[in-house]
GROMACS .gro file of C-alpha atoms in nm:
model
  332
    1MET     CA    1   0.002   2.801  -2.579
    2THR     CA    2  -0.080   2.963  -2.245
    3GLY     CA    3   0.120   2.984  -1.924
    4ASN     CA    4   0.485   3.049  -1.853
    5LEU     CA    5   0.598   2.714  -1.714
    6ARG     CA    6   0.869   2.507  -1.876
    7ARG     CA    7   0.727   2.192  -2.024
    8LEU     CA    8   0.854   1.881  -2.199
    9TYR     CA    9   0.634   1.661  -2.415
   10ARG     CA   10   0.744   1.316  -2.534
   11LEU     CA   11   0.559   1.159  -2.824
   12VAL     CA   12   0.606   0.843  -3.030
   13VAL     CA   13   0.469   0.829  -3.383
   14SER     CA   14   0.220   0.546  -3.433
   15ASP     CA   15   0.147   0.358  -3.754
   16ASP     CA   16  -0.170   0.564  -3.795
   17ASN     CA   17   0.032   0.889  -3.804
   18ASP     CA   18   0.304   0.766  -4.038
   19GLY     CA   19   0.357   1.017  -4.319
   20MET     CA   20   0.211   1.325  -4.143
   21ARG     CA   21   0.390   1.659  -4.151
   22ILE     CA   22   0.558   1.727  -3.818
   23ASP     CA   23   0.361   2.049  -3.755
   24GLN     CA   24   0.032   1.863  -3.813
   25PHE     CA   25   0.141   1.576  -3.590
   26LEU     CA   26   0.235   1.807  -3.301
   27ALA     CA   27  -0.089   2.004  -3.323
   28ALA     CA   28  -0.288   1.681  -3.320
   29GLY     CA   29  -0.089   1.521  -3.039
   30ILE     CA   30  -0.058   1.807  -2.787
   31ASP     CA   31  -0.361   1.973  -2.633
   32ASP     CA   32  -0.372   2.354  -2.661
   33LEU     CA   33  -0.105   2.354  -2.933
   34SER     CA   34  -0.217   2.498  -3.265
   35ARG     CA   35  -0.043   2.429  -3.592
   36SER     CA   36   0.082   2.789  -3.609
   37HIS     CA   37   0.232   2.756  -3.260
   38ALA     CA   38   0.391   2.426  -3.358
   39ARG     CA   39   0.558   2.599  -3.651
   40LYS     CA   40   0.699   2.869  -3.424
   41ILE     CA   41   0.835   2.610  -3.180
   42LEU     CA   42   0.994   2.422  -3.469
   43ASP     CA   43   1.148   2.744  -3.601
   44LEU     CA   44   1.295   2.822  -3.258
   45GLY     CA   45   1.451   2.476  -3.239
   46GLY     CA   46   1.243   2.326  -2.959
   47VAL     CA   47   1.157   2.003  -3.140
   48HIS     CA   48   1.395   1.705  -3.135
   49ILE     CA   49   1.339   1.392  -3.341
   50SER     CA   50   1.526   1.080  -3.232
   51GLY     CA   51   1.767   1.299  -3.035
   52ARG     CA   52   1.839   1.552  -3.311
   53ARG     CA   53   1.701   1.904  -3.333
   54SER     CA   54   1.470   1.954  -3.632
   55ARG     CA   55   1.346   2.293  -3.750
   56ARG     CA   56   1.173   2.186  -4.073
   57CYS     CA   57   0.794   2.218  -4.063
   58SER     CA   58   0.776   2.002  -4.375
   59TYR     CA   59   0.949   1.705  -4.211
   60THR     CA   60   0.744   1.387  -4.258
   61VAL     CA   61   0.721   1.176  -3.943
   62ARG     CA   62   0.766   0.800  -3.957
   63ALA     CA   63   0.621   0.531  -3.736
   64GLY     CA   64   0.848   0.482  -3.435
   65ASP     CA   65   0.997   0.833  -3.439
   66ALA     CA   66   1.060   0.950  -3.081
   67ILE     CA   67   0.979   1.319  -3.062
   68GLU     CA   68   1.052   1.562  -2.779
   69VAL     CA   69   0.899   1.911  -2.762
   70HIS     CA   70   1.074   2.152  -2.524
   71LEU     CA   71   0.894   2.469  -2.412
   72ASP     CA   72   1.078   2.723  -2.197
   73GLY     CA   73   0.785   2.955  -2.121
   74LEU     CA   74   0.948   3.249  -2.300
   75PRO     CA   75   0.790   3.444  -2.586
   76LEU     CA   76   0.778   3.258  -2.914
   77GLU     CA   77   0.907   3.567  -3.095
   78PRO     CA   78   1.288   3.528  -3.102
   79PHE     CA   79   1.523   3.790  -2.961
   80VAL     CA   80   1.696   4.001  -3.227
   81LEU     CA   81   2.018   4.187  -3.152
   82SER     CA   82   2.033   4.553  -3.256
   83GLU     CA   83   2.277   4.841  -3.231
   84SER     CA   84   2.100   4.953  -2.912
   85HIS     CA   85   2.236   4.644  -2.730
   86LEU     CA   86   2.600   4.720  -2.816
   87LEU     CA   87   2.833   4.865  -2.554
   88TYR     CA   88   3.156   4.830  -2.751
   89ARG     CA   89   3.271   4.697  -3.087
   90ASP     CA   90   3.595   4.683  -3.280
   91SER     CA   91   3.747   4.433  -3.521
   92TYR     CA   92   3.819   4.185  -3.241
   93LEU     CA   93   3.566   4.224  -2.958
   94LEU     CA   94   3.195   4.278  -2.919
   95ALA     CA   95   3.043   4.383  -2.585
   96ILE     CA   96   2.669   4.335  -2.540
   97ASP     CA   97   2.421   4.469  -2.285
   98LYS     CA   98   2.223   4.146  -2.249
   99PRO     CA   99   1.855   4.187  -2.163
  100PRO     CA  100   1.690   3.947  -1.916
  101ARG     CA  101   1.487   3.648  -2.039
  102VAL     CA  102   1.738   3.573  -2.315
  103ASP     CA  103   1.951   3.257  -2.309
  104THR     CA  104   2.320   3.316  -2.375
  105GLN     CA  105   2.369   2.993  -2.567
  106PRO     CA  106   2.142   2.737  -2.737
  107THR     CA  107   1.920   2.523  -2.516
  108HIS     CA  108   1.697   2.224  -2.584
  109ALA     CA  109   1.404   2.467  -2.618
  110ARG     CA  110   1.562   2.707  -2.865
  111TYR     CA  111   1.850   2.780  -3.092
  112LYS     CA  112   1.694   3.077  -3.269
  113GLY     CA  113   1.665   3.383  -3.047
  114THR     CA  114   1.950   3.295  -2.812
  115LEU     CA  115   2.223   3.555  -2.772
  116TYR     CA  116   2.465   3.326  -2.958
  117GLU     CA  117   2.237   3.300  -3.261
  118ALA     CA  118   2.142   3.667  -3.248
  119ILE     CA  119   2.508   3.774  -3.255
  120LYS     CA  120   2.578   3.538  -3.546
  121ASN     CA  121   2.295   3.699  -3.742
  122PHE     CA  122   2.406   4.049  -3.644
  123LEU     CA  123   2.761   3.985  -3.766
  124HIS     CA  124   2.657   3.810  -4.087
  125ASP     CA  125   2.773   3.989  -4.399
  126PRO     CA  126   2.502   3.969  -4.669
  127LYS     CA  127   2.769   4.035  -4.931
  128ARG     CA  128   2.949   3.717  -4.819
  129PRO     CA  129   2.658   3.482  -4.742
  130ARG     CA  130   2.869   3.166  -4.719
  131LEU     CA  131   3.111   3.312  -4.464
  132ASP     CA  132   3.027   3.201  -4.111
  133PRO     CA  133   3.101   3.485  -3.865
  134GLU     CA  134   3.375   3.422  -3.609
  135LEU     CA  135   3.239   3.411  -3.254
  136GLY     CA  136   3.416   3.313  -2.935
  137MET     CA  137   3.206   3.270  -2.622
  138ALA     CA  138   3.416   3.258  -2.307
  139GLN     CA  139   3.153   3.395  -2.065
  140ARG     CA  140   2.792   3.323  -1.976
  141LEU     CA  141   2.507   3.489  -1.791
  142ASP     CA  142   2.197   3.311  -1.665
  143ARG     CA  143   1.883   3.359  -1.871
  144ASP     CA  144   1.729   3.610  -1.630
  145THR     CA  145   2.050   3.796  -1.546
  146SER     CA  146   2.104   4.117  -1.742
  147GLY     CA  147   2.413   4.319  -1.822
  148VAL     CA  148   2.751   4.330  -1.990
  149LEU     CA  149   2.908   4.035  -2.173
  150VAL     CA  150   3.216   4.037  -2.400
  151PHE     CA  151   3.268   3.810  -2.701
  152SER     CA  152   3.561   3.767  -2.937
  153ILE     CA  153   3.471   3.807  -3.305
  154HIS     CA  154   3.811   3.747  -3.466
  155ARG     CA  155   4.037   3.443  -3.444
  156ARG     CA  156   4.324   3.664  -3.323
  157ALA     CA  157   4.118   3.745  -3.011
  158HIS     CA  158   3.969   3.404  -2.928
  159LYS     CA  159   4.264   3.257  -2.740
  160GLY     CA  160   4.343   3.579  -2.552
  161LEU     CA  161   3.988   3.629  -2.428
  162THR     CA  162   3.952   3.265  -2.324
  163LEU     CA  163   4.283   3.282  -2.137
  164ALA     CA  164   4.186   3.607  -1.962
  165VAL     CA  165   3.864   3.448  -1.838
  166ARG     CA  166   4.038   3.127  -1.732
  167GLU     CA  167   4.313   3.317  -1.547
  168ARG     CA  168   4.051   3.540  -1.377
  169GLU     CA  169   4.186   3.855  -1.537
  170VAL     CA  170   3.840   3.979  -1.638
  171LYS     CA  171   3.710   4.195  -1.353
  172LYS     CA  172   3.333   4.221  -1.312
  173VAL     CA  173   3.099   4.393  -1.069
  174TYR     CA  174   2.739   4.278  -1.036
  175LEU     CA  175   2.449   4.463  -0.880
  176ALA     CA  176   2.227   4.240  -0.667
  177LEU     CA  177   1.897   4.338  -0.505
  178VAL     CA  178   1.854   4.104  -0.209
  179HIS     CA  179   1.604   4.026   0.061
  180GLY     CA  180   1.710   4.138   0.407
  181VAL     CA  181   1.962   4.399   0.521
  182PRO     CA  182   2.316   4.265   0.582
  183SER     CA  183   2.457   4.336   0.927
  184GLY     CA  184   2.781   4.486   0.797
  185GLN     CA  185   2.882   4.708   0.507
  186ASP     CA  186   3.080   4.437   0.331
  187GLY     CA  187   3.165   4.070   0.353
  188THR     CA  188   3.314   3.764   0.187
  189ILE     CA  189   3.153   3.424   0.136
  190ARG     CA  190   3.374   3.126   0.057
  191SER     CA  191   3.279   2.762   0.014
  192MET     CA  192   3.299   2.461  -0.215
  193LEU     CA  193   3.007   2.459  -0.459
  194ALA     CA  194   2.855   2.165  -0.645
  195ARG     CA  195   2.538   2.107  -0.844
  196SER     CA  196   2.285   1.863  -0.703
  197ARG     CA  197   2.162   1.596  -0.944
  198ARG     CA  198   1.837   1.574  -0.752
  199ASP     CA  199   1.708   1.926  -0.815
  200ASN     CA  200   1.981   2.080  -1.039
  201LEU     CA  201   2.055   2.352  -0.779
  202VAL     CA  202   2.403   2.464  -0.676
  203ARG     CA  203   2.491   2.434  -0.305
  204SER     CA  204   2.789   2.443  -0.071
  205VAL     CA  205   2.929   2.099   0.002
  206PRO     CA  206   3.192   1.979   0.252
  207LYS     CA  207   3.398   1.814  -0.020
  208GLY     CA  208   3.396   1.736  -0.389
  209GLY     CA  209   3.292   2.084  -0.506
  210LYS     CA  210   3.476   2.375  -0.665
  211ASP     CA  211   3.623   2.658  -0.460
  212ALA     CA  212   3.405   2.972  -0.486
  213ILE     CA  213   3.466   3.320  -0.343
  214THR     CA  214   3.206   3.598  -0.336
  215HIS     CA  215   3.279   3.952  -0.214
  216PHE     CA  216   2.996   4.198  -0.154
  217ARG     CA  217   2.953   4.559  -0.045
  218VAL     CA  218   2.627   4.726   0.059
  219LEU     CA  219   2.539   5.022  -0.165
  220GLN     CA  220   2.189   5.101  -0.040
  221THR     CA  221   1.941   4.967   0.212
  222TRP     CA  222   1.564   4.995   0.247
  223PRO     CA  223   1.486   4.866   0.599
  224ALA     CA  224   1.111   4.925   0.561
  225ALA     CA  225   1.107   4.691   0.262
  226ASP     CA  226   1.365   4.460   0.423
  227CYS     CA  227   1.599   4.460   0.123
  228ALA     CA  228   1.932   4.598   0.008
  229LEU     CA  229   2.135   4.665  -0.305
  230LEU     CA  230   2.479   4.505  -0.313
  231ALA     CA  231   2.784   4.539  -0.536
  232VAL     CA  232   2.919   4.187  -0.585
  233THR     CA  233   3.246   4.054  -0.727
  234ILE     CA  234   3.325   3.687  -0.784
  235PRO     CA  235   3.692   3.608  -0.848
  236THR     CA  236   3.603   3.243  -0.912
  237GLY     CA  237   3.294   3.273  -1.135
  238ARG     CA  238   3.120   2.938  -1.073
  239SER     CA  239   2.781   2.860  -1.221
  240HIS     CA  240   2.500   3.015  -1.008
  241GLN     CA  241   2.765   3.122  -0.756
  242ILE     CA  242   2.609   3.456  -0.659
  243ARG     CA  243   2.261   3.307  -0.634
  244ALA     CA  244   2.373   3.015  -0.417
  245HIS     CA  245   2.611   3.210  -0.192
  246LEU     CA  246   2.374   3.498  -0.118
  247THR     CA  247   2.092   3.254  -0.039
  248GLU     CA  248   2.314   3.059   0.200
  249HIS     CA  249   2.420   3.389   0.356
  250GLY     CA  250   2.055   3.463   0.434
  251HIS     CA  251   2.003   3.719   0.157
  252PRO     CA  252   1.854   3.555  -0.155
  253LEU     CA  253   1.810   3.762  -0.467
  254VAL     CA  254   1.474   3.933  -0.498
  255GLY     CA  255   1.272   3.740  -0.754
  256ASP     CA  256   1.496   3.431  -0.748
  257VAL     CA  257   1.229   3.179  -0.648
  258ARG     CA  258   1.451   2.880  -0.736
  259TYR     CA  259   1.704   2.986  -0.473
  260GLY     CA  260   1.466   3.097  -0.199
  261GLY     CA  261   1.381   3.450  -0.309
  262SER     CA  262   1.030   3.588  -0.333
  263SER     CA  263   0.851   3.711  -0.643
  264LEU     CA  264   0.691   3.986  -0.432
  265LEU     CA  265   0.863   4.293  -0.286
  266SER     CA  266   0.657   4.550  -0.098
  267GLY     CA  267   0.351   4.438  -0.287
  268ARG     CA  268   0.514   4.455  -0.631
  269GLU     CA  269   0.551   4.155  -0.861
  270VAL     CA  270   0.908   4.070  -0.958
  271SER     CA  271   0.935   3.850  -1.266
  272ARG     CA  272   1.303   3.751  -1.251
  273GLN     CA  273   1.605   3.745  -1.022
  274MET     CA  274   1.733   4.100  -0.966
  275LEU     CA  275   2.094   4.043  -1.073
  276HIS     CA  276   2.278   4.266  -1.319
  277SER     CA  277   2.629   4.243  -1.464
  278TRP     CA  278   2.710   4.612  -1.416
  279ARG     CA  279   3.077   4.676  -1.488
  280LEU     CA  280   3.350   4.483  -1.668
  281GLN     CA  281   3.718   4.557  -1.703
  282ILE     CA  282   3.956   4.369  -1.932
  283VAL     CA  283   4.288   4.418  -2.107
  284HIS     CA  284   4.218   4.398  -2.479
  285PRO     CA  285   4.355   4.060  -2.597
  286VAL     CA  286   4.498   4.209  -2.919
  287GLU     CA  287   4.549   4.582  -2.862
  288ALA     CA  288   4.665   4.542  -2.496
  289THR     CA  289   4.463   4.850  -2.392
  290LEU     CA  290   4.243   4.859  -2.083
  291LEU     CA  291   3.870   4.844  -2.156
  292SER     CA  292   3.622   4.955  -1.890
  293LEU     CA  293   3.259   4.886  -1.980
  294LEU     CA  294   2.936   4.971  -1.801
  295ALA     CA  295   2.581   4.846  -1.864
  296PRO     CA  296   2.303   5.062  -1.716
  297LEU     CA  297   2.044   4.885  -1.507
  298HIS     CA  298   1.769   4.721  -1.709
  299PRO     CA  299   1.440   4.918  -1.693
  300ASP     CA  300   1.261   4.659  -1.477
  301MET     CA  301   1.533   4.677  -1.211
  302THR     CA  302   1.555   5.057  -1.234
  303SER     CA  303   1.179   5.083  -1.186
  304LEU     CA  304   1.191   4.862  -0.878
  305VAL     CA  305   1.483   5.057  -0.725
  306ASN     CA  306   1.308   5.390  -0.792
  307PHE     CA  307   0.992   5.254  -0.630
  308LEU     CA  308   1.188   5.159  -0.318
  309ASP     CA  309   1.345   5.507  -0.306
  310GLU     CA  310   1.005   5.673  -0.331
  311GLU     CA  311   0.865   5.455  -0.052
  312SER     CA  312   1.159   5.512   0.184
  313PHE     CA  313   1.216   5.887   0.134
  314GLY     CA  314   1.592   5.835   0.139
  315ASP     CA  315   1.837   6.124   0.154
  316ILE     CA  316   1.991   6.036  -0.184
  317ARG     CA  317   1.846   5.857  -0.483
  318THR     CA  318   1.999   5.517  -0.550
  319MET     CA  319   2.066   5.591  -0.917
  320GLN     CA  320   2.267   5.898  -0.810
  321ARG     CA  321   2.462   5.682  -0.568
  322LEU     CA  322   2.542   5.434  -0.845
  323GLU     CA  323   2.672   5.714  -1.067
  324MET     CA  324   2.913   5.813  -0.791
  325ASP     CA  325   3.012   5.454  -0.712
  326ASP     CA  326   3.080   5.393  -1.081
  327THR     CA  327   3.411   5.575  -1.051
  328HIS     CA  328   3.556   5.389  -0.756
  329VAL     CA  329   3.400   5.044  -0.708
  330ASP     CA  330   3.687   4.805  -0.646
  331LEU     CA  331   3.728   4.561  -0.933
  332SER     CA  332   3.994   4.350  -0.767
   0.00000   0.00000   0.00000
């Protein structure tokens, strides 16, 4: 398959195709889809038959089967978690530095290669093949947002981590590269947010939404490129909150085309929204110790920031500034 757009194909098996293997049927029914690609999509979990996900290439279709094929535009090679992605691990918690372009949890387009599945595989004990690893997921990051996430991996930690997230006791700082230069050094955005059924975007509404609070502080500006780097905290943590609030404030995320950002910055292509979960602080749900975790900027965001520094001839490099801010950014 070519192209990076999300696509959905709906097919119904006719009498003439009754008894075909599913991979053969898909290759015959969808232009530009080879049998080998069909097998990869099946393996990822992007094929649903009569409403149920099917990953068996050998499945025999029957007349009347309603088949949906979900493509998310991401590479067909699934993401695999390795030691290099780990920020912290003990018997109860696992902290991951999530790369961009990886879904946190299963979607219609894939089960295999999501962070959830990758962690399950990483934790699997080959000496105990029937034992399903414990995994509690109390946090999410958007597909194209990078950075630190914490999971519970023992039943003694599940309830405590979930409660800490629900009670807003997990403190996080995001780094956001935005279009435009804010007029002040810091600010707060507060509104009621709700998701629109029409276009699936989150917006502020006069009533009926959920209270959302976003604090931001300017870390660096590049007036010539008309952009800035912000440290952002969100006590409320609503879905797409940072993306929606910064757009409504007149400063959409660079690369966030769904929320009004541009995929171009000073002539450079930007392939995803420039949002990074930078720092996280939590009281360990079992040990009761304070954990402070930091995820370095992903290479694509670092490269863009370094490019802006080189173009602006600033008095101090942004990465140096972040190292200094690391010790005193307010996590409240």
